[in-house]
mmCIF file of the C-alpha atoms, coordinates in Angstrom:
data_MODEL
# 
_entry.id   MODEL 
# 
loop_
_atom_site.group_PDB 
_atom_site.id 
_atom_site.type_symbol 
_atom_site.label_atom_id 
_atom_site.label_alt_id 
_atom_site.label_comp_id 
_atom_site.label_asym_id 
_atom_site.label_entity_id 
_atom_site.label_seq_id 
_atom_site.pdbx_PDB_ins_code 
_atom_site.Cartn_x 
_atom_site.Cartn_y 
_atom_site.Cartn_z 
_atom_site.occupancy 
_atom_site.B_iso_or_equiv 
_atom_site.pdbx_formal_charge 
_atom_site.auth_seq_id 
_atom_site.auth_comp_id 
_atom_site.auth_asym_id 
_atom_site.auth_atom_id 
_atom_site.pdbx_PDB_model_num 
ATOM 1   C CA . MET A 1 1   ? 132.245 110.401 81.252  1.00 0.00 ? 1   MET A CA 1 
ATOM 2   C CA . SER A 1 2   ? 128.540 111.666 81.851  1.00 0.00 ? 2   SER A CA 1 
ATOM 3   C CA . GLN A 1 3   ? 125.369 110.182 80.655  1.00 0.00 ? 3   GLN A CA 1 
ATOM 4   C CA . SER A 1 4   ? 123.622 111.455 78.345  1.00 0.00 ? 4   SER A CA 1 
ATOM 5   C CA . ARG A 1 5   ? 120.162 112.776 80.133  1.00 0.00 ? 5   ARG A CA 1 
ATOM 6   C CA . HIS A 1 6   ? 118.398 110.305 77.700  1.00 0.00 ? 6   HIS A CA 1 
ATOM 7   C CA . GLN A 1 7   ? 120.215 107.577 78.898  1.00 0.00 ? 7   GLN A CA 1 
ATOM 8   C CA . ALA A 1 8   ? 119.459 105.107 82.325  1.00 0.00 ? 8   ALA A CA 1 
ATOM 9   C CA . PRO A 1 9   ? 122.655 104.473 84.689  1.00 0.00 ? 9   PRO A CA 1 
ATOM 10  C CA . ALA A 1 10  ? 123.471 101.088 83.746  1.00 0.00 ? 10  ALA A CA 1 
ATOM 11  C CA . THR A 1 11  ? 122.220 99.409  87.357  1.00 0.00 ? 11  THR A CA 1 
ATOM 12  C CA . GLN A 1 12  ? 118.597 100.764 86.840  1.00 0.00 ? 12  GLN A CA 1 
ATOM 13  C CA . THR A 1 13  ? 116.177 98.058  87.392  1.00 0.00 ? 13  THR A CA 1 
ATOM 14  C CA . LEU A 1 14  ? 112.687 98.400  86.867  1.00 0.00 ? 14  LEU A CA 1 
ATOM 15  C CA . ASN A 1 15  ? 111.261 96.380  90.210  1.00 0.00 ? 15  ASN A CA 1 
ATOM 16  C CA . HIS A 1 16  ? 107.832 97.208  90.734  1.00 0.00 ? 16  HIS A CA 1 
ATOM 17  C CA . LEU A 1 17  ? 104.187 98.495  90.393  1.00 0.00 ? 17  LEU A CA 1 
ATOM 18  C CA . SER A 1 18  ? 101.871 100.204 93.323  1.00 0.00 ? 18  SER A CA 1 
ATOM 19  C CA . PHE A 1 19  ? 98.462  101.337 92.787  1.00 0.00 ? 19  PHE A CA 1 
ATOM 20  C CA . PRO A 1 20  ? 95.859  102.294 94.861  1.00 0.00 ? 20  PRO A CA 1 
ATOM 21  C CA . ALA A 1 21  ? 92.662  99.872  95.061  1.00 0.00 ? 21  ALA A CA 1 
ATOM 22  C CA . PRO A 1 22  ? 89.268  100.562 96.351  1.00 0.00 ? 22  PRO A CA 1 
ATOM 23  C CA . ASP A 1 23  ? 88.783  96.803  97.707  1.00 0.00 ? 23  ASP A CA 1 
ATOM 24  C CA . LEU A 1 24  ? 92.005  95.834  98.094  1.00 0.00 ? 24  LEU A CA 1 
ATOM 25  C CA . GLU A 1 25  ? 91.182  91.843  98.863  1.00 0.00 ? 25  GLU A CA 1 
ATOM 26  C CA . ALA A 1 26  ? 88.936  92.127  96.599  1.00 0.00 ? 26  ALA A CA 1 
ATOM 27  C CA . THR A 1 27  ? 91.576  93.124  94.198  1.00 0.00 ? 27  THR A CA 1 
ATOM 28  C CA . THR A 1 28  ? 94.514  91.330  95.416  1.00 0.00 ? 28  THR A CA 1 
ATOM 29  C CA . ALA A 1 29  ? 92.219  87.823  95.562  1.00 0.00 ? 29  ALA A CA 1 
ATOM 30  C CA . PHE A 1 30  ? 92.193  88.573  91.689  1.00 0.00 ? 30  PHE A CA 1 
ATOM 31  C CA . PHE A 1 31  ? 95.453  89.056  91.025  1.00 0.00 ? 31  PHE A CA 1 
ATOM 32  C CA . GLU A 1 32  ? 96.125  85.883  93.293  1.00 0.00 ? 32  GLU A CA 1 
ATOM 33  C CA . GLN A 1 33  ? 93.333  83.162  92.167  1.00 0.00 ? 33  GLN A CA 1 
ATOM 34  C CA . GLN A 1 34  ? 93.872  84.635  88.356  1.00 0.00 ? 34  GLN A CA 1 
ATOM 35  C CA . LEU A 1 35  ? 97.031  85.966  87.612  1.00 0.00 ? 35  LEU A CA 1 
ATOM 36  C CA . GLY A 1 36  ? 98.743  83.540  89.966  1.00 0.00 ? 36  GLY A CA 1 
ATOM 37  C CA . CYS A 1 37  ? 100.913 86.083  91.795  1.00 0.00 ? 37  CYS A CA 1 
ATOM 38  C CA . THR A 1 38  ? 102.124 85.212  95.627  1.00 0.00 ? 38  THR A CA 1 
ATOM 39  C CA . VAL A 1 39  ? 100.774 87.381  98.791  1.00 0.00 ? 39  VAL A CA 1 
ATOM 40  C CA . ARG A 1 40  ? 102.272 89.099  101.481 1.00 0.00 ? 40  ARG A CA 1 
ATOM 41  C CA . ARG A 1 41  ? 99.820  90.618  103.375 1.00 0.00 ? 41  ARG A CA 1 
ATOM 42  C CA . MET A 1 42  ? 100.777 93.668  105.314 1.00 0.00 ? 42  MET A CA 1 
ATOM 43  C CA . GLY A 1 43  ? 98.241  95.448  106.859 1.00 0.00 ? 43  GLY A CA 1 
ATOM 44  C CA . ALA A 1 44  ? 96.910  99.337  104.137 1.00 0.00 ? 44  ALA A CA 1 
ATOM 45  C CA . PHE A 1 45  ? 99.414  97.210  101.323 1.00 0.00 ? 45  PHE A CA 1 
ATOM 46  C CA . ASN A 1 46  ? 99.618  93.883  100.241 1.00 0.00 ? 46  ASN A CA 1 
ATOM 47  C CA . PHE A 1 47  ? 102.485 92.925  98.416  1.00 0.00 ? 47  PHE A CA 1 
ATOM 48  C CA . LEU A 1 48  ? 102.687 90.360  95.289  1.00 0.00 ? 48  LEU A CA 1 
ATOM 49  C CA . LYS A 1 49  ? 105.112 88.261  93.965  1.00 0.00 ? 49  LYS A CA 1 
ATOM 50  C CA . HIS A 1 50  ? 104.863 87.520  89.842  1.00 0.00 ? 50  HIS A CA 1 
ATOM 51  C CA . GLN A 1 51  ? 107.704 85.968  88.381  1.00 0.00 ? 51  GLN A CA 1 
ATOM 52  C CA . GLY A 1 52  ? 110.486 87.961  90.356  1.00 0.00 ? 52  GLY A CA 1 
ATOM 53  C CA . PHE A 1 53  ? 108.122 91.433  89.473  1.00 0.00 ? 53  PHE A CA 1 
ATOM 54  C CA . ASP A 1 54  ? 106.540 93.194  91.965  1.00 0.00 ? 54  ASP A CA 1 
ATOM 55  C CA . ILE A 1 55  ? 103.266 94.088  92.658  1.00 0.00 ? 55  ILE A CA 1 
ATOM 56  C CA . VAL A 1 56  ? 102.468 96.253  95.417  1.00 0.00 ? 56  VAL A CA 1 
ATOM 57  C CA . ILE A 1 57  ? 98.391  97.519  95.730  1.00 0.00 ? 57  ILE A CA 1 
ATOM 58  C CA . GLU A 1 58  ? 97.649  99.710  98.030  1.00 0.00 ? 58  GLU A CA 1 
ATOM 59  C CA . ASP A 1 59  ? 94.154  100.507 100.021 1.00 0.00 ? 59  ASP A CA 1 
ATOM 60  C CA . GLY A 1 60  ? 92.655  103.696 98.408  1.00 0.00 ? 60  GLY A CA 1 
ATOM 61  C CA . ARG A 1 61  ? 90.057  104.349 101.537 1.00 0.00 ? 61  ARG A CA 1 
ATOM 62  C CA . LEU A 1 62  ? 93.024  105.080 103.362 1.00 0.00 ? 62  LEU A CA 1 
ATOM 63  C CA . HIS A 1 63  ? 93.354  108.327 100.922 1.00 0.00 ? 63  HIS A CA 1 
ATOM 64  C CA . GLY A 1 64  ? 89.361  108.844 101.169 1.00 0.00 ? 64  GLY A CA 1 
ATOM 65  C CA . LEU A 1 65  ? 89.426  106.764 97.677  1.00 0.00 ? 65  LEU A CA 1 
ATOM 66  C CA . SER A 1 66  ? 86.180  104.877 96.839  1.00 0.00 ? 66  SER A CA 1 
ATOM 67  C CA . ALA A 1 67  ? 86.870  104.302 93.270  1.00 0.00 ? 67  ALA A CA 1 
ATOM 68  C CA . VAL A 1 68  ? 90.238  104.700 91.118  1.00 0.00 ? 68  VAL A CA 1 
ATOM 69  C CA . ASP A 1 69  ? 89.454  106.592 88.288  1.00 0.00 ? 69  ASP A CA 1 
ATOM 70  C CA . TRP A 1 70  ? 92.329  105.020 86.217  1.00 0.00 ? 70  TRP A CA 1 
ATOM 71  C CA . PRO A 1 71  ? 93.070  106.861 82.455  1.00 0.00 ? 71  PRO A CA 1 
ATOM 72  C CA . HIS A 1 72  ? 91.586  106.095 79.237  1.00 0.00 ? 72  HIS A CA 1 
ATOM 73  C CA . ASN A 1 73  ? 93.338  103.384 77.615  1.00 0.00 ? 73  ASN A CA 1 
ATOM 74  C CA . PHE A 1 74  ? 96.115  102.282 80.853  1.00 0.00 ? 74  PHE A CA 1 
ATOM 75  C CA . HIS A 1 75  ? 97.016  99.146  82.047  1.00 0.00 ? 75  HIS A CA 1 
ATOM 76  C CA . ILE A 1 76  ? 99.158  97.045  82.360  1.00 0.00 ? 76  ILE A CA 1 
ATOM 77  C CA . GLY A 1 77  ? 100.051 93.489  81.194  1.00 0.00 ? 77  GLY A CA 1 
ATOM 78  C CA . PHE A 1 78  ? 100.853 89.807  81.379  1.00 0.00 ? 78  PHE A CA 1 
ATOM 79  C CA . GLU A 1 79  ? 102.765 87.861  78.377  1.00 0.00 ? 79  GLU A CA 1 
ATOM 80  C CA . LEU A 1 80  ? 101.887 84.358  78.506  1.00 0.00 ? 80  LEU A CA 1 
ATOM 81  C CA . PRO A 1 81  ? 104.324 82.097  76.311  1.00 0.00 ? 81  PRO A CA 1 
ATOM 82  C CA . THR A 1 82  ? 101.887 80.580  73.085  1.00 0.00 ? 82  THR A CA 1 
ATOM 83  C CA . ARG A 1 83  ? 98.643  81.141  71.942  1.00 0.00 ? 83  ARG A CA 1 
ATOM 84  C CA . GLN A 1 84  ? 97.116  78.372  73.465  1.00 0.00 ? 84  GLN A CA 1 
ATOM 85  C CA . ALA A 1 85  ? 98.304  79.800  76.743  1.00 0.00 ? 85  ALA A CA 1 
ATOM 86  C CA . VAL A 1 86  ? 96.542  82.524  75.722  1.00 0.00 ? 86  VAL A CA 1 
ATOM 87  C CA . VAL A 1 87  ? 93.058  81.371  74.344  1.00 0.00 ? 87  VAL A CA 1 
ATOM 88  C CA . ASP A 1 88  ? 92.844  78.650  77.556  1.00 0.00 ? 88  ASP A CA 1 
ATOM 89  C CA . LEU A 1 89  ? 93.027  81.466  79.897  1.00 0.00 ? 89  LEU A CA 1 
ATOM 90  C CA . PHE A 1 90  ? 90.903  83.605  78.243  1.00 0.00 ? 90  PHE A CA 1 
ATOM 91  C CA . GLU A 1 91  ? 88.138  80.775  78.838  1.00 0.00 ? 91  GLU A CA 1 
ATOM 92  C CA . ARG A 1 92  ? 88.538  79.699  82.948  1.00 0.00 ? 92  ARG A CA 1 
ATOM 93  C CA . PHE A 1 93  ? 88.278  83.262  82.404  1.00 0.00 ? 93  PHE A CA 1 
ATOM 94  C CA . THR A 1 94  ? 85.245  83.759  80.071  1.00 0.00 ? 94  THR A CA 1 
ATOM 95  C CA . ALA A 1 95  ? 83.260  80.722  82.305  1.00 0.00 ? 95  ALA A CA 1 
ATOM 96  C CA . GLN A 1 96  ? 84.416  82.427  86.006  1.00 0.00 ? 96  GLN A CA 1 
ATOM 97  C CA . GLY A 1 97  ? 82.670  85.931  84.711  1.00 0.00 ? 97  GLY A CA 1 
ATOM 98  C CA . VAL A 1 98  ? 85.327  88.508  84.661  1.00 0.00 ? 98  VAL A CA 1 
ATOM 99  C CA . ARG A 1 99  ? 84.599  91.828  82.881  1.00 0.00 ? 99  ARG A CA 1 
ATOM 100 C CA . PHE A 1 100 ? 86.268  92.468  79.316  1.00 0.00 ? 100 PHE A CA 1 
ATOM 101 C CA . THR A 1 101 ? 86.745  95.440  77.897  1.00 0.00 ? 101 THR A CA 1 
ATOM 102 C CA . GLN A 1 102 ? 88.238  93.849  74.565  1.00 0.00 ? 102 GLN A CA 1 
ATOM 103 C CA . THR A 1 103 ? 87.663  89.983  73.735  1.00 0.00 ? 103 THR A CA 1 
ATOM 104 C CA . LEU A 1 104 ? 90.347  87.965  72.621  1.00 0.00 ? 104 LEU A CA 1 
ATOM 105 C CA . HIS A 1 105 ? 91.595  88.743  68.969  1.00 0.00 ? 105 HIS A CA 1 
ATOM 106 C CA . HIS A 1 106 ? 95.180  88.294  66.960  1.00 0.00 ? 106 HIS A CA 1 
ATOM 107 C CA . ALA A 1 107 ? 96.563  91.552  66.159  1.00 0.00 ? 107 ALA A CA 1 
ATOM 108 C CA . MET A 1 108 ? 100.151 92.791  64.821  1.00 0.00 ? 108 MET A CA 1 
ATOM 109 C CA . ARG A 1 109 ? 101.667 92.424  68.280  1.00 0.00 ? 109 ARG A CA 1 
ATOM 110 C CA . GLY A 1 110 ? 100.510 88.691  69.070  1.00 0.00 ? 110 GLY A CA 1 
ATOM 111 C CA . THR A 1 111 ? 96.924  87.248  70.699  1.00 0.00 ? 111 THR A CA 1 
ATOM 112 C CA . ARG A 1 112 ? 95.470  89.800  73.336  1.00 0.00 ? 112 ARG A CA 1 
ATOM 113 C CA . PHE A 1 113 ? 92.626  90.246  75.550  1.00 0.00 ? 113 PHE A CA 1 
ATOM 114 C CA . PHE A 1 114 ? 91.777  92.865  78.233  1.00 0.00 ? 114 PHE A CA 1 
ATOM 115 C CA . CYS A 1 115 ? 89.690  92.430  80.958  1.00 0.00 ? 115 CYS A CA 1 
ATOM 116 C CA . GLU A 1 116 ? 89.043  94.150  84.111  1.00 0.00 ? 116 GLU A CA 1 
ATOM 117 C CA . ALA A 1 117 ? 90.481  93.706  87.820  1.00 0.00 ? 117 ALA A CA 1 
ATOM 118 C CA . PRO A 1 118 ? 88.435  94.795  90.356  1.00 0.00 ? 118 PRO A CA 1 
ATOM 119 C CA . GLY A 1 119 ? 88.162  98.378  90.473  1.00 0.00 ? 119 GLY A CA 1 
ATOM 120 C CA . GLY A 1 120 ? 88.707  98.382  87.036  1.00 0.00 ? 120 GLY A CA 1 
ATOM 121 C CA . LEU A 1 121 ? 91.919  98.476  86.290  1.00 0.00 ? 121 LEU A CA 1 
ATOM 122 C CA . VAL A 1 122 ? 92.170  97.217  83.034  1.00 0.00 ? 122 VAL A CA 1 
ATOM 123 C CA . ILE A 1 123 ? 94.813  93.796  82.600  1.00 0.00 ? 123 ILE A CA 1 
ATOM 124 C CA . GLU A 1 124 ? 96.117  92.764  79.089  1.00 0.00 ? 124 GLU A CA 1 
ATOM 125 C CA . VAL A 1 125 ? 96.961  89.167  78.582  1.00 0.00 ? 125 VAL A CA 1 
ATOM 126 C CA . ASN A 1 126 ? 99.423  88.293  75.218  1.00 0.00 ? 126 ASN A CA 1 
ATOM 127 C CA . THR A 1 127 ? 101.661 86.229  73.440  1.00 0.00 ? 127 THR A CA 1 
ATOM 128 C CA . ARG A 1 128 ? 104.386 87.636  71.169  1.00 0.00 ? 128 ARG A CA 1 
ATOM 129 C CA . GLU A 1 129 ? 104.190 83.907  69.958  1.00 0.00 ? 129 GLU A CA 1 
ATOM 130 C CA . ASP A 1 130 ? 102.131 84.681  66.354  1.00 0.00 ? 130 ASP A CA 1 
ATOM 131 C CA . ALA A 1 131 ? 102.919 88.612  66.394  1.00 0.00 ? 131 ALA A CA 1 
ATOM 132 C CA . GLN A 1 132 ? 103.166 89.442  62.709  1.00 0.00 ? 132 GLN A CA 1 
ATOM 133 C CA . VAL A 1 133 ? 106.187 92.331  63.566  1.00 0.00 ? 133 VAL A CA 1 
ATOM 134 C CA . PRO A 1 134 ? 108.562 90.793  66.351  1.00 0.00 ? 134 PRO A CA 1 
ATOM 135 C CA . LEU A 1 135 ? 109.359 93.375  69.038  1.00 0.00 ? 135 LEU A CA 1 
ATOM 136 C CA . GLU A 1 136 ? 113.021 92.435  70.220  1.00 0.00 ? 136 GLU A CA 1 
# 
């Protein structure tokens, strides 16, 4: 029996996210210090781990990138288990001067905020604990 062209093979697993950064070390430090990633430095790439998921940050300067032009509304998300954990992280980020693109708010999918890592990558931090619509 052949696979439907719209159905992923059963063994397929999403295993990493990879993106360029105009300042490899500043972006890596944000992920390490603010989001709790572990880091393995590998020359022009930094290999990060976050709860079993891999994040590869590439030195964009190797490709002549002094800036990365992210598409409008492109972001990556980190989910926390509780609303209070999101509030606590928002307050810590605020005290540390992290730039927000959208401050703490409640939406149908739960409490969340959006911030920027060095280089302009937008990161969403959310919880589904208080979501009005379950996404399971």
